[in-house]
């Protein structure tokens, strides 16, 4: 598997490129579910696996704490942030509320470039397979994120984009848990409807569709989680 740049000598500060690569790798593994929620993150073990310095791992984990993916415990090191239905519902409500503000602003402030980005990203999303070899397709997951980002980018608020991206990625951990259940719905139809409402600048319809889209995803994840617990 691809590795971040090689470790540097002990006692030196980790190069920014090494820390950034380590951060990206750990974050990707958490999002993909390769590192289980609640798992203790041992710095020496991660450094050995990725062939980087312990300092790079420590800095990377520290960056993931304020993003909500890692928890730092005094004298006990780092663990992957736990997941729960309550947290899922809280994230979903917050995303719906934040997204509404940006969607409404986008329908007013979005220009021709915003419209073109929605059309281009919808086309890419609809023509990318969701599943490859029975597994979620990383290209589809990226296309999905870019489409939803395009819808709100008309608001042109860097702070919102950063917050929205963080919420989206935190929800991504949950989305993969309900992946099989989510395949039972026609998300292509839902995404087309979102794009149509945005391009028509129908803010009320766009907000209603987005809220329904997000809440349905949460419902399916809850159902899948409860079904797994009962089995």
Tab-separated table of N, CA and C in Angstrom, residues 34-168:
chain	number	residue	atom	x	y	z
A	34	UNK	N	-11.518	1.282	8.072
A	34	UNK	CA	-10.408	0.341	8.233
A	34	UNK	C	-9.866	0.355	9.655
A	35	UNK	N	-10.086	1.474	10.356
A	35	UNK	CA	-9.734	1.568	11.772
A	35	UNK	C	-11.043	1.724	12.536
A	36	UNK	N	-11.345	0.798	13.399
A	36	UNK	CA	-12.650	0.740	14.061
A	36	UNK	C	-12.858	1.899	15.038
A	37	UNK	N	-14.094	2.377	15.166
A	37	UNK	CA	-14.411	3.400	16.168
A	37	UNK	C	-14.023	2.914	17.560
A	38	UNK	N	-13.419	3.778	18.350
A	38	UNK	CA	-13.018	3.429	19.701
A	38	UNK	C	-11.668	2.747	19.803
A	39	UNK	N	-11.060	2.402	18.676
A	39	UNK	CA	-9.774	1.698	18.698
A	39	UNK	C	-8.664	2.629	19.172
A	40	UNK	N	-7.800	2.097	20.024
A	40	UNK	CA	-6.657	2.872	20.502
A	40	UNK	C	-5.647	3.011	19.374
A	41	UNK	N	-5.145	4.204	19.196
A	41	UNK	CA	-4.182	4.487	18.134
A	41	UNK	C	-2.788	4.569	18.749
A	42	UNK	N	-2.012	3.532	18.559
A	42	UNK	CA	-0.672	3.461	19.139
A	42	UNK	C	0.335	4.105	18.188
A	43	UNK	N	0.941	5.161	18.655
A	43	UNK	CA	1.822	5.957	17.804
A	43	UNK	C	2.968	5.138	17.235
A	44	UNK	N	3.620	4.341	18.063
A	44	UNK	CA	4.766	3.560	17.580
A	44	UNK	C	4.343	2.550	16.521
A	45	UNK	N	3.201	1.907	16.721
A	45	UNK	CA	2.725	0.912	15.752
A	45	UNK	C	2.393	1.570	14.410
A	46	UNK	N	1.725	2.717	14.467
A	46	UNK	CA	1.359	3.417	13.232
A	46	UNK	C	2.613	3.902	12.513
A	47	UNK	N	3.571	4.424	13.284
A	47	UNK	CA	4.814	4.906	12.685
A	47	UNK	C	5.552	3.778	11.974
A	48	UNK	N	5.566	2.598	12.594
A	48	UNK	CA	6.243	1.456	11.977
A	48	UNK	C	5.516	1.006	10.713
A	49	UNK	N	4.186	0.974	10.759
A	49	UNK	CA	3.407	0.526	9.602
A	49	UNK	C	3.565	1.473	8.420
A	50	UNK	N	3.540	2.766	8.694
A	50	UNK	CA	3.601	3.752	7.618
A	50	UNK	C	5.022	4.192	7.289
A	51	UNK	N	5.985	3.710	8.103
A	51	UNK	CA	7.393	4.054	7.881
A	51	UNK	C	7.615	5.560	7.961
A	52	UNK	N	7.084	6.130	9.024
A	52	UNK	CA	7.265	7.559	9.286
A	52	UNK	C	7.734	7.725	10.723
A	53	UNK	N	8.074	8.938	11.096
A	53	UNK	CA	8.534	9.188	12.458
A	53	UNK	C	7.354	9.239	13.425
A	54	UNK	N	7.578	8.879	14.698
A	54	UNK	CA	6.511	9.019	15.696
A	54	UNK	C	6.009	10.461	15.793
A	55	UNK	N	6.914	11.425	15.575
A	55	UNK	CA	6.496	12.824	15.624
A	55	UNK	C	5.467	13.160	14.567
A	56	UNK	N	5.641	12.584	13.372
A	56	UNK	CA	4.680	12.831	12.291
A	56	UNK	C	3.317	12.261	12.649
A	57	UNK	N	3.320	11.077	13.273
A	57	UNK	CA	2.058	10.446	13.669
A	57	UNK	C	1.378	11.271	14.753
A	58	UNK	N	2.160	11.707	15.732
A	58	UNK	CA	1.586	12.494	16.834
A	58	UNK	C	0.972	13.794	16.310
A	59	UNK	N	1.670	14.470	15.421
A	59	UNK	CA	1.137	15.709	14.851
A	59	UNK	C	-0.121	15.443	14.028
A	60	UNK	N	-0.107	14.349	13.274
A	60	UNK	CA	-1.267	14.009	12.442
A	60	UNK	C	-2.488	13.725	13.307
A	61	UNK	N	-2.290	12.964	14.377
A	61	UNK	CA	-3.403	12.638	15.267
A	61	UNK	C	-3.932	13.892	15.960
A	62	UNK	N	-3.030	14.781	16.329
A	62	UNK	CA	-3.451	16.029	16.975
A	62	UNK	C	-4.306	16.874	16.037
A	63	UNK	N	-4.002	16.837	14.735
A	63	UNK	CA	-4.804	17.576	13.756
A	63	UNK	C	-6.195	16.977	13.599
A	64	UNK	N	-6.309	15.680	13.831
A	64	UNK	CA	-7.594	15.005	13.653
A	64	UNK	C	-8.521	15.177	14.854
A	65	UNK	N	-7.969	15.605	15.984
A	65	UNK	CA	-8.791	15.779	17.192
A	65	UNK	C	-9.845	16.872	17.009
A	66	UNK	N	-9.470	18.105	16.628
A	66	UNK	CA	-10.505	19.144	16.480
A	66	UNK	C	-11.480	18.873	15.346
A	67	UNK	N	-11.120	17.983	14.423
A	67	UNK	CA	-12.027	17.634	13.331
A	67	UNK	C	-13.049	16.588	13.757
A	68	UNK	N	-12.869	16.018	14.966
A	68	UNK	CA	-13.846	15.077	15.481
A	68	UNK	C	-13.626	13.628	15.090
A	69	UNK	N	-12.480	13.317	14.477
A	69	UNK	CA	-12.229	11.939	14.065
A	69	UNK	C	-11.424	11.157	15.097
A	70	UNK	N	-10.692	11.869	15.940
A	70	UNK	CA	-9.835	11.248	16.950
A	70	UNK	C	-10.090	11.936	18.285
A	71	UNK	N	-10.003	11.140	19.365
A	71	UNK	CA	-10.172	11.667	20.716
A	71	UNK	C	-8.838	11.573	21.440
A	72	UNK	N	-8.444	12.651	22.098
A	72	UNK	CA	-7.215	12.662	22.889
A	72	UNK	C	-7.583	12.548	24.359
A	73	UNK	N	-6.986	11.562	25.024
A	73	UNK	CA	-7.277	11.343	26.440
A	73	UNK	C	-6.007	11.578	27.243
A	74	UNK	N	-6.092	12.400	28.281
A	74	UNK	CA	-4.921	12.708	29.099
A	74	UNK	C	-4.263	11.437	29.603
A	75	UNK	N	-2.966	11.350	29.365
A	75	UNK	CA	-2.144	10.229	29.816
A	75	UNK	C	-2.521	8.886	29.190
A	76	UNK	N	-3.493	8.889	28.281
A	76	UNK	CA	-3.914	7.610	27.693
A	76	UNK	C	-3.775	7.602	26.172
A	77	UNK	N	-3.287	8.678	25.615
A	77	UNK	CA	-3.038	8.699	24.185
A	77	UNK	C	-4.269	9.020	23.361
A	78	UNK	N	-4.308	8.450	22.159
A	78	UNK	CA	-5.354	8.760	21.192
A	78	UNK	C	-6.202	7.530	20.870
A	79	UNK	N	-7.484	7.765	20.611
A	79	UNK	CA	-8.380	6.708	20.141
A	79	UNK	C	-9.233	7.265	19.004
A	80	UNK	N	-9.734	6.361	18.163
A	80	UNK	CA	-10.663	6.776	17.115
A	80	UNK	C	-11.969	7.208	17.779
A	81	UNK	N	-12.525	8.307	17.344
A	81	UNK	CA	-13.777	8.799	17.925
A	81	UNK	C	-14.867	7.738	17.803
A	82	UNK	N	-15.627	7.520	18.870
A	82	UNK	CA	-16.707	6.528	18.810
A	82	UNK	C	-17.845	7.014	17.924
A	83	UNK	N	-18.720	6.104	17.553
A	83	UNK	CA	-19.909	6.474	16.791
A	83	UNK	C	-21.137	6.000	17.554
A	84	UNK	N	-22.253	6.678	17.340
A	84	UNK	CA	-23.500	6.316	18.007
A	84	UNK	C	-24.662	6.863	17.200
A	85	UNK	N	-25.831	6.306	17.423
A	85	UNK	CA	-27.023	6.795	16.733
A	85	UNK	C	-27.310	8.243	17.126
A	86	UNK	N	-27.123	8.563	18.409
A	86	UNK	CA	-27.360	9.944	18.855
A	86	UNK	C	-26.443	10.920	18.127
A	87	UNK	N	-25.185	10.524	17.955
A	87	UNK	CA	-24.238	11.389	17.253
A	87	UNK	C	-24.622	11.531	15.786
A	88	UNK	N	-25.029	10.429	15.176
A	88	UNK	CA	-25.470	10.465	13.776
A	88	UNK	C	-26.627	11.442	13.597
A	89	UNK	N	-27.621	11.343	14.459
A	89	UNK	CA	-28.793	12.210	14.339
A	89	UNK	C	-28.436	13.671	14.603
A	90	UNK	N	-27.523	13.889	15.554
A	90	UNK	CA	-27.087	15.252	15.850
A	90	UNK	C	-26.347	15.849	14.651
A	91	UNK	N	-25.443	15.073	14.049
A	91	UNK	CA	-24.715	15.531	12.867
A	91	UNK	C	-25.668	15.821	11.710
A	92	UNK	N	-26.665	14.949	11.555
A	92	UNK	CA	-27.619	15.118	10.454
A	92	UNK	C	-28.435	16.389	10.629
A	93	UNK	N	-28.913	16.625	11.846
A	93	UNK	CA	-29.684	17.853	12.110
A	93	UNK	C	-28.832	19.093	11.857
A	94	UNK	N	-27.590	19.045	12.337
A	94	UNK	CA	-26.706	20.196	12.161
A	94	UNK	C	-26.415	20.430	10.684
A	95	UNK	N	-26.170	19.349	9.951
A	95	UNK	CA	-25.898	19.517	8.532
A	95	UNK	C	-27.110	20.100	7.803
A	96	UNK	N	-28.297	19.614	8.138
A	96	UNK	CA	-29.514	20.144	7.503
A	96	UNK	C	-29.642	21.644	7.746
A	97	UNK	N	-29.393	22.056	8.981
A	97	UNK	CA	-29.547	23.473	9.327
A	97	UNK	C	-28.495	24.343	8.635
A	98	UNK	N	-27.245	23.877	8.660
A	98	UNK	CA	-26.168	24.645	8.031
A	98	UNK	C	-26.346	24.676	6.519
A	99	UNK	N	-26.707	23.525	5.964
A	99	UNK	CA	-26.861	23.424	4.514
A	99	UNK	C	-27.979	24.338	4.014
A	100	UNK	N	-29.044	24.463	4.797
A	100	UNK	CA	-30.158	25.315	4.363
A	100	UNK	C	-29.688	26.743	4.125
A	101	UNK	N	-28.872	27.249	5.033
A	101	UNK	CA	-28.378	28.618	4.883
A	101	UNK	C	-27.592	28.765	3.582
A	102	UNK	N	-26.698	27.816	3.330
A	102	UNK	CA	-25.840	27.908	2.144
A	102	UNK	C	-26.619	27.686	0.855
A	103	UNK	N	-27.567	26.766	0.885
A	103	UNK	CA	-28.363	26.514	-0.321
A	103	UNK	C	-29.182	27.741	-0.696
A	104	UNK	N	-29.776	28.370	0.304
A	104	UNK	CA	-30.570	29.572	0.020
A	104	UNK	C	-29.674	30.692	-0.520
A	105	UNK	N	-28.504	30.848	0.063
A	105	UNK	CA	-27.588	31.872	-0.427
A	105	UNK	C	-27.111	31.539	-1.836
A	106	UNK	N	-26.878	30.261	-2.093
A	106	UNK	CA	-26.381	29.853	-3.410
A	106	UNK	C	-27.385	30.148	-4.510
A	107	UNK	N	-28.671	29.934	-4.223
A	107	UNK	CA	-29.685	30.188	-5.255
A	107	UNK	C	-29.809	31.674	-5.575
A	108	UNK	N	-29.355	32.509	-4.662
A	108	UNK	CA	-29.388	33.958	-4.888
A	108	UNK	C	-28.064	34.457	-5.470
A	109	UNK	N	-26.954	33.962	-4.917
A	109	UNK	CA	-25.641	34.504	-5.262
A	109	UNK	C	-24.922	33.709	-6.352
A	110	UNK	N	-25.338	32.459	-6.578
A	110	UNK	CA	-24.639	31.616	-7.538
A	110	UNK	C	-24.665	32.190	-8.948
A	111	UNK	N	-23.525	32.113	-9.631
A	111	UNK	CA	-23.442	32.652	-10.986
A	111	UNK	C	-23.437	31.519	-12.015
A	112	UNK	N	-23.072	31.835	-13.244
A	112	UNK	CA	-23.064	30.829	-14.306
A	112	UNK	C	-22.050	29.726	-14.028
A	113	UNK	N	-20.944	30.075	-13.394
A	113	UNK	CA	-19.932	29.064	-13.056
A	113	UNK	C	-20.482	28.070	-12.040
A	114	UNK	N	-21.276	28.574	-11.099
A	114	UNK	CA	-21.921	27.698	-10.110
A	114	UNK	C	-22.860	26.730	-10.806
A	115	UNK	N	-23.667	27.225	-11.725
A	115	UNK	CA	-24.584	26.361	-12.463
A	115	UNK	C	-23.818	25.313	-13.271
A	116	UNK	N	-22.743	25.741	-13.936
A	116	UNK	CA	-21.951	24.814	-14.748
A	116	UNK	C	-21.325	23.723	-13.889
A	117	UNK	N	-20.881	24.086	-12.685
A	117	UNK	CA	-20.270	23.104	-11.786
A	117	UNK	C	-21.294	22.068	-11.331
A	118	UNK	N	-22.517	22.500	-11.065
A	118	UNK	CA	-23.575	21.559	-10.680
A	118	UNK	C	-23.830	20.573	-11.805
A	119	UNK	N	-23.965	21.074	-13.024
A	119	UNK	CA	-24.243	20.210	-14.178
A	119	UNK	C	-23.098	19.224	-14.402
A	120	UNK	N	-21.858	19.718	-14.343
A	120	UNK	CA	-20.697	18.861	-14.583
A	120	UNK	C	-20.554	17.792	-13.512
A	121	UNK	N	-20.745	18.175	-12.257
A	121	UNK	CA	-20.585	17.210	-11.167
A	121	UNK	C	-21.731	16.211	-11.118
A	122	UNK	N	-22.939	16.639	-11.503
A	122	UNK	CA	-24.047	15.692	-11.592
A	122	UNK	C	-23.760	14.668	-12.682
A	123	UNK	N	-23.283	15.125	-13.823
A	123	UNK	CA	-22.962	14.215	-14.934
A	123	UNK	C	-21.921	13.184	-14.492
A	124	UNK	N	-20.893	13.662	-13.824
A	124	UNK	CA	-19.847	12.748	-13.348
A	124	UNK	C	-20.421	11.739	-12.361
A	125	UNK	N	-21.257	12.213	-11.449
A	125	UNK	CA	-21.834	11.338	-10.432
A	125	UNK	C	-22.713	10.263	-11.057
A	126	UNK	N	-23.556	10.659	-11.997
A	126	UNK	CA	-24.493	9.717	-12.610
A	126	UNK	C	-23.787	8.686	-13.486
A	127	UNK	N	-22.599	9.004	-13.957
A	127	UNK	CA	-21.890	8.100	-14.859
A	127	UNK	C	-20.721	7.379	-14.184
A	128	UNK	N	-20.699	7.410	-12.856
A	128	UNK	CA	-19.677	6.689	-12.097
A	128	UNK	C	-20.346	5.550	-11.338
A	129	UNK	N	-19.893	4.309	-11.510
A	129	UNK	CA	-20.504	3.174	-10.804
A	129	UNK	C	-20.390	3.341	-9.289
A	130	UNK	N	-21.458	3.035	-8.586
A	130	UNK	CA	-21.429	3.134	-7.123
A	130	UNK	C	-20.613	2.012	-6.507
A	131	UNK	N	-20.624	0.861	-7.174
A	131	UNK	CA	-19.982	-0.330	-6.617
A	131	UNK	C	-19.003	-0.909	-7.629
A	132	UNK	N	-17.846	-1.316	-7.152
A	132	UNK	CA	-16.853	-2.002	-7.976
A	132	UNK	C	-16.392	-3.235	-7.210
A	133	UNK	N	-16.530	-4.392	-7.837
A	133	UNK	CA	-16.149	-5.658	-7.192
A	133	UNK	C	-16.855	-5.847	-5.850
A	134	UNK	N	-18.121	-5.436	-5.801
A	134	UNK	CA	-18.910	-5.639	-4.594
A	134	UNK	C	-18.607	-4.680	-3.460
A	135	UNK	N	-17.776	-3.672	-3.706
A	135	UNK	CA	-17.399	-2.725	-2.653
A	135	UNK	C	-17.729	-1.298	-3.094
A	136	UNK	N	-17.921	-0.391	-2.126
A	136	UNK	CA	-18.154	1.006	-2.493
A	136	UNK	C	-17.016	1.528	-3.367
A	137	UNK	N	-17.364	2.194	-4.436
A	137	UNK	CA	-16.378	2.720	-5.374
A	137	UNK	C	-15.855	4.070	-4.877
A	138	UNK	N	-14.560	4.151	-4.633
A	138	UNK	CA	-13.964	5.390	-4.124
A	138	UNK	C	-14.202	6.555	-5.081
A	139	UNK	N	-14.234	6.275	-6.378
A	139	UNK	CA	-14.482	7.341	-7.357
A	139	UNK	C	-15.903	7.888	-7.225
A	140	UNK	N	-16.865	6.993	-6.932
A	140	UNK	CA	-18.244	7.451	-6.743
A	140	UNK	C	-18.353	8.270	-5.464
A	141	UNK	N	-17.692	7.819	-4.399
A	141	UNK	CA	-17.738	8.556	-3.137
A	141	UNK	C	-17.193	9.971	-3.323
A	142	UNK	N	-16.118	10.094	-4.098
A	142	UNK	CA	-15.562	11.420	-4.364
A	142	UNK	C	-16.519	12.249	-5.217
A	143	UNK	N	-17.085	11.629	-6.253
A	143	UNK	CA	-18.030	12.346	-7.120
A	143	UNK	C	-19.247	12.810	-6.324
A	144	UNK	N	-19.685	11.988	-5.386
A	144	UNK	CA	-20.827	12.328	-4.536
A	144	UNK	C	-20.514	13.547	-3.673
A	145	UNK	N	-19.339	13.548	-3.075
A	145	UNK	CA	-18.942	14.687	-2.240
A	145	UNK	C	-18.831	15.965	-3.073
A	146	UNK	N	-18.243	15.855	-4.257
A	146	UNK	CA	-18.062	17.033	-5.107
A	146	UNK	C	-19.397	17.588	-5.600
A	147	UNK	N	-20.363	16.698	-5.861
A	147	UNK	CA	-21.683	17.167	-6.292
A	147	UNK	C	-22.355	17.968	-5.183
A	148	UNK	N	-22.361	17.400	-3.975
A	148	UNK	CA	-23.009	18.113	-2.870
A	148	UNK	C	-22.274	19.414	-2.549
A	149	UNK	N	-20.960	19.409	-2.704
A	149	UNK	CA	-20.200	20.632	-2.473
A	149	UNK	C	-20.549	21.685	-3.528
A	150	UNK	N	-20.747	21.235	-4.762
A	150	UNK	CA	-21.079	22.174	-5.843
A	150	UNK	C	-22.394	22.892	-5.567
A	151	UNK	N	-23.350	22.192	-4.967
A	151	UNK	CA	-24.650	22.797	-4.690
A	151	UNK	C	-24.536	24.011	-3.772
A	152	UNK	N	-23.624	23.952	-2.824
A	152	UNK	CA	-23.522	25.022	-1.826
A	152	UNK	C	-22.431	26.032	-2.138
A	153	UNK	N	-21.611	25.755	-3.140
A	153	UNK	CA	-20.480	26.638	-3.417
A	153	UNK	C	-20.890	28.002	-3.953
A	154	UNK	N	-22.140	28.155	-4.344
A	154	UNK	CA	-22.599	29.462	-4.791
A	154	UNK	C	-22.590	30.485	-3.676
A	155	UNK	N	-22.603	30.013	-2.434
A	155	UNK	CA	-22.586	30.918	-1.284
A	155	UNK	C	-21.230	31.596	-1.119
A	156	UNK	N	-20.186	30.995	-1.683
A	156	UNK	CA	-18.839	31.593	-1.682
A	156	UNK	C	-18.381	32.005	-0.290
A	157	UNK	N	-18.557	31.115	0.679
A	157	UNK	CA	-18.108	31.391	2.040
A	157	UNK	C	-17.059	30.356	2.426
A	158	UNK	N	-15.779	30.721	2.476
A	158	UNK	CA	-14.727	29.764	2.826
A	158	UNK	C	-14.957	29.098	4.179
A	159	UNK	N	-15.455	29.860	5.151
A	159	UNK	CA	-15.693	29.274	6.471
A	159	UNK	C	-16.801	28.222	6.406
A	160	UNK	N	-17.844	28.530	5.645
A	160	UNK	CA	-18.908	27.542	5.527
A	160	UNK	C	-18.414	26.299	4.815
A	161	UNK	N	-17.669	26.472	3.737
A	161	UNK	CA	-17.182	25.325	2.973
A	161	UNK	C	-16.348	24.411	3.861
A	162	UNK	N	-15.502	25.000	4.716
A	162	UNK	CA	-14.685	24.201	5.634
A	162	UNK	C	-15.568	23.452	6.625
A	163	UNK	N	-16.572	24.136	7.187
A	163	UNK	CA	-17.474	23.501	8.144
A	163	UNK	C	-18.298	22.416	7.473
A	164	UNK	N	-18.804	22.702	6.293
A	164	UNK	CA	-19.633	21.744	5.580
A	164	UNK	C	-18.840	20.495	5.217
A	165	UNK	N	-17.592	20.684	4.798
A	165	UNK	CA	-16.732	19.546	4.461
A	165	UNK	C	-16.483	18.679	5.681
A	166	UNK	N	-16.263	19.310	6.825
A	166	UNK	CA	-16.026	18.558	8.054
A	166	UNK	C	-17.256	17.736	8.440
A	167	UNK	N	-18.435	18.346	8.368
A	167	UNK	CA	-19.664	17.624	8.689
A	167	UNK	C	-19.882	16.475	7.709
A	168	UNK	N	-19.651	16.738	6.430
A	168	UNK	CA	-19.833	15.708	5.408
A	168	UNK	C	-18.934	14.516	5.703
